């Protein structure tokens, strides 16, 4: 089993199974450049504090073997979206809206589209990826 070490913005080191991180396109790219050469590499996650990073890693761990639902890639939100969202995901996002916003920003930083759209749904943001990014640009980080 290959493990990856991540360093959060606030300096915490987190070691996690690489398989858990497969959904993050950013981590995949970082690993393809640096991790192949040096297994002791620490990947910087300087856009995310450790508490939010741990929440995102928990979500990734839960969904590591799941297929991404079709609605994630769809431009239009299905009318029965509430039935398509897993109860575990609904419970996972039962947080203060400010926390959901920071999770959404972390999902964007790590390029995890499924989690990004779940957060947007929770915040009642519907629309294109450009709209998500425009809204994310107006959200200041919570330190």
mmCIF file of C-alpha atoms in Angstrom:
data_model
loop_
_atom_site.group_PDB
_atom_site.id
_atom_site.type_symbol
_atom_site.label_atom_id
_atom_site.label_comp_id
_atom_site.label_asym_id
_atom_site.label_seq_id
_atom_site.Cartn_x
_atom_site.Cartn_y
_atom_site.Cartn_z
ATOM 1 C CA UNK A 1 0.000 0.000 0.000
ATOM 2 C CA UNK A 2 1.398 3.434 -0.940
ATOM 3 C CA UNK A 3 0.932 6.251 1.491
ATOM 4 C CA UNK A 4 1.148 9.965 0.782
ATOM 5 C CA UNK A 5 2.010 12.692 3.251
ATOM 6 C CA UNK A 6 0.084 15.941 3.004
ATOM 7 C CA UNK A 7 0.958 19.212 4.714
ATOM 8 C CA UNK A 8 -1.938 21.535 5.500
ATOM 9 C CA UNK A 9 -1.816 25.327 5.434
ATOM 10 C CA UNK A 10 -1.472 25.390 9.221
ATOM 11 C CA UNK A 11 1.494 22.989 9.167
ATOM 12 C CA UNK A 12 -0.101 19.653 10.103
ATOM 13 C CA UNK A 13 1.257 16.518 8.411
ATOM 14 C CA UNK A 14 -1.335 13.893 7.481
ATOM 15 C CA UNK A 15 -0.429 10.465 6.102
ATOM 16 C CA UNK A 16 -3.075 8.747 4.003
ATOM 17 C CA UNK A 17 -3.437 5.845 1.587
ATOM 18 C CA UNK A 18 -2.910 7.051 -1.991
ATOM 19 C CA UNK A 19 -6.006 5.128 -3.151
ATOM 20 C CA UNK A 20 -8.168 7.458 -1.064
ATOM 21 C CA UNK A 21 -6.823 10.446 -3.005
ATOM 22 C CA UNK A 22 -7.612 9.090 -6.480
ATOM 23 C CA UNK A 23 -10.601 11.436 -6.915
ATOM 24 C CA UNK A 24 -8.419 14.520 -6.572
ATOM 25 C CA UNK A 25 -7.010 15.481 -9.953
ATOM 26 C CA UNK A 26 -4.604 17.902 -8.273
ATOM 27 C CA UNK A 27 -3.082 15.216 -6.024
ATOM 28 C CA UNK A 28 -2.804 12.824 -8.965
ATOM 29 C CA UNK A 29 -0.813 15.420 -10.915
ATOM 30 C CA UNK A 30 1.358 16.323 -7.934
ATOM 31 C CA UNK A 31 2.148 12.660 -7.344
ATOM 32 C CA UNK A 32 2.933 11.987 -10.977
ATOM 33 C CA UNK A 33 5.568 14.735 -10.903
ATOM 34 C CA UNK A 34 7.168 14.372 -7.492
ATOM 35 C CA UNK A 35 6.020 11.226 -5.736
ATOM 36 C CA UNK A 36 7.308 8.827 -8.400
ATOM 37 C CA UNK A 37 10.843 10.115 -7.884
ATOM 38 C CA UNK A 38 10.832 10.370 -4.091
ATOM 39 C CA UNK A 39 8.493 8.391 -1.843
ATOM 40 C CA UNK A 40 9.299 10.724 1.091
ATOM 41 C CA UNK A 41 7.818 13.737 -0.653
ATOM 42 C CA UNK A 42 5.376 15.842 1.335
ATOM 43 C CA UNK A 43 2.614 17.282 -0.828
ATOM 44 C CA UNK A 44 1.713 20.848 0.153
ATOM 45 C CA UNK A 45 -1.985 21.518 0.665
ATOM 46 C CA UNK A 46 -1.415 25.150 1.572
ATOM 47 C CA UNK A 47 -4.879 26.191 0.490
ATOM 48 C CA UNK A 48 -6.591 24.110 3.200
ATOM 49 C CA UNK A 49 -6.342 24.053 7.006
ATOM 50 C CA UNK A 50 -6.007 20.651 8.662
ATOM 51 C CA UNK A 51 -9.540 20.517 10.097
ATOM 52 C CA UNK A 52 -11.130 21.009 6.667
ATOM 53 C CA UNK A 53 -8.557 18.748 4.999
ATOM 54 C CA UNK A 54 -9.479 15.975 7.458
ATOM 55 C CA UNK A 55 -13.176 16.418 6.614
ATOM 56 C CA UNK A 56 -12.416 16.209 2.894
ATOM 57 C CA UNK A 57 -10.242 13.117 3.457
ATOM 58 C CA UNK A 58 -13.079 11.514 5.426
ATOM 59 C CA UNK A 59 -15.419 12.142 2.487
ATOM 60 C CA UNK A 60 -12.834 10.724 0.060
ATOM 61 C CA UNK A 61 -12.334 7.642 2.256
ATOM 62 C CA UNK A 62 -16.069 6.969 2.335
ATOM 63 C CA UNK A 63 -16.419 7.308 -1.464
ATOM 64 C CA UNK A 64 -13.110 5.736 -2.534
ATOM 65 C CA UNK A 65 -14.791 2.700 -4.150
ATOM 66 C CA UNK A 66 -17.947 4.462 -5.350
ATOM 67 C CA UNK A 67 -18.664 5.452 -8.918
ATOM 68 C CA UNK A 68 -19.306 9.128 -9.462
ATOM 69 C CA UNK A 69 -23.051 9.671 -9.946
ATOM 70 C CA UNK A 70 -24.231 10.759 -13.402
ATOM 71 C CA UNK A 71 -25.703 14.010 -12.035
ATOM 72 C CA UNK A 72 -22.201 15.257 -11.174
ATOM 73 C CA UNK A 73 -21.258 15.524 -14.859
ATOM 74 C CA UNK A 74 -24.694 16.742 -15.931
ATOM 75 C CA UNK A 75 -25.148 20.416 -16.793
ATOM 76 C CA UNK A 76 -28.763 20.334 -15.646
ATOM 77 C CA UNK A 77 -29.719 19.368 -12.125
ATOM 78 C CA UNK A 78 -32.127 16.401 -12.114
ATOM 79 C CA UNK A 79 -35.546 17.005 -10.622
ATOM 80 C CA UNK A 80 -35.092 14.055 -8.254
ATOM 81 C CA UNK A 81 -31.648 15.152 -7.043
ATOM 82 C CA UNK A 82 -32.561 14.751 -3.363
ATOM 83 C CA UNK A 83 -33.178 11.035 -3.876
ATOM 84 C CA UNK A 84 -29.894 10.663 -5.744
ATOM 85 C CA UNK A 85 -27.779 12.137 -2.952
ATOM 86 C CA UNK A 86 -26.613 9.561 -0.432
ATOM 87 C CA UNK A 87 -27.884 9.946 3.158
ATOM 88 C CA UNK A 88 -24.269 9.803 4.345
ATOM 89 C CA UNK A 89 -23.464 12.857 2.177
ATOM 90 C CA UNK A 90 -26.439 14.758 3.559
ATOM 91 C CA UNK A 91 -25.266 14.010 7.085
ATOM 92 C CA UNK A 92 -21.661 14.883 6.184
ATOM 93 C CA UNK A 93 -22.753 18.352 5.069
ATOM 94 C CA UNK A 94 -24.871 18.972 8.147
ATOM 95 C CA UNK A 95 -22.491 21.725 9.182
ATOM 96 C CA UNK A 96 -22.626 25.475 9.550
ATOM 97 C CA UNK A 97 -22.887 27.089 6.123
ATOM 98 C CA UNK A 98 -19.550 28.818 6.673
ATOM 99 C CA UNK A 99 -17.923 25.390 7.111
ATOM 100 C CA UNK A 100 -19.643 24.050 3.988
ATOM 101 C CA UNK A 101 -18.280 27.041 2.064
ATOM 102 C CA UNK A 102 -14.734 26.270 3.210
ATOM 103 C CA UNK A 103 -15.181 22.566 2.349
ATOM 104 C CA UNK A 104 -16.400 23.701 -1.077
ATOM 105 C CA UNK A 105 -13.330 25.878 -1.498
ATOM 106 C CA UNK A 106 -11.115 22.930 -0.466
ATOM 107 C CA UNK A 107 -12.891 20.647 -2.945
ATOM 108 C CA UNK A 108 -12.212 23.233 -5.636
ATOM 109 C CA UNK A 109 -8.548 23.506 -4.571
ATOM 110 C CA UNK A 110 -8.186 19.707 -4.833
ATOM 111 C CA UNK A 111 -10.351 19.510 -7.972
ATOM 112 C CA UNK A 112 -12.937 17.101 -6.526
ATOM 113 C CA UNK A 113 -15.954 17.914 -8.683
ATOM 114 C CA UNK A 114 -18.408 15.592 -6.906
ATOM 115 C CA UNK A 115 -17.793 17.139 -3.475
ATOM 116 C CA UNK A 116 -17.782 20.628 -4.995
ATOM 117 C CA UNK A 117 -21.231 20.057 -6.480
ATOM 118 C CA UNK A 118 -22.551 18.523 -3.243
ATOM 119 C CA UNK A 119 -21.470 21.625 -1.336
ATOM 120 C CA UNK A 120 -22.949 23.898 -3.985
ATOM 121 C CA UNK A 121 -26.225 21.967 -3.737
ATOM 122 C CA UNK A 122 -26.209 22.372 0.044
ATOM 123 C CA UNK A 123 -25.655 26.108 -0.387
ATOM 124 C CA UNK A 124 -28.406 26.152 -3.042
ATOM 125 C CA UNK A 125 -26.033 27.246 -5.778
ATOM 126 C CA UNK A 126 -27.104 25.856 -9.127
ATOM 127 C CA UNK A 127 -25.420 26.395 -12.434
ATOM 128 C CA UNK A 128 -22.224 25.995 -14.347
ATOM 129 C CA UNK A 129 -18.708 25.411 -13.059
ATOM 130 C CA UNK A 130 -17.942 29.049 -13.927
ATOM 131 C CA UNK A 131 -20.692 30.158 -11.527
ATOM 132 C CA UNK A 132 -19.206 27.987 -8.758
ATOM 133 C CA UNK A 133 -15.790 29.507 -9.326
ATOM 134 C CA UNK A 134 -17.163 33.039 -9.421
ATOM 135 C CA UNK A 135 -18.928 32.432 -6.103
ATOM 136 C CA UNK A 136 -15.840 30.785 -4.640
ATOM 137 C CA UNK A 137 -13.891 33.911 -5.540
ATOM 138 C CA UNK A 138 -16.141 35.937 -3.240
ATOM 139 C CA UNK A 139 -15.669 33.580 -0.274
ATOM 140 C CA UNK A 140 -12.858 34.615 1.989
ATOM 141 C CA UNK A 141 -10.983 31.847 3.837
ATOM 142 C CA UNK A 142 -11.795 31.282 7.477
ATOM 143 C CA UNK A 143 -8.645 31.047 9.570
#
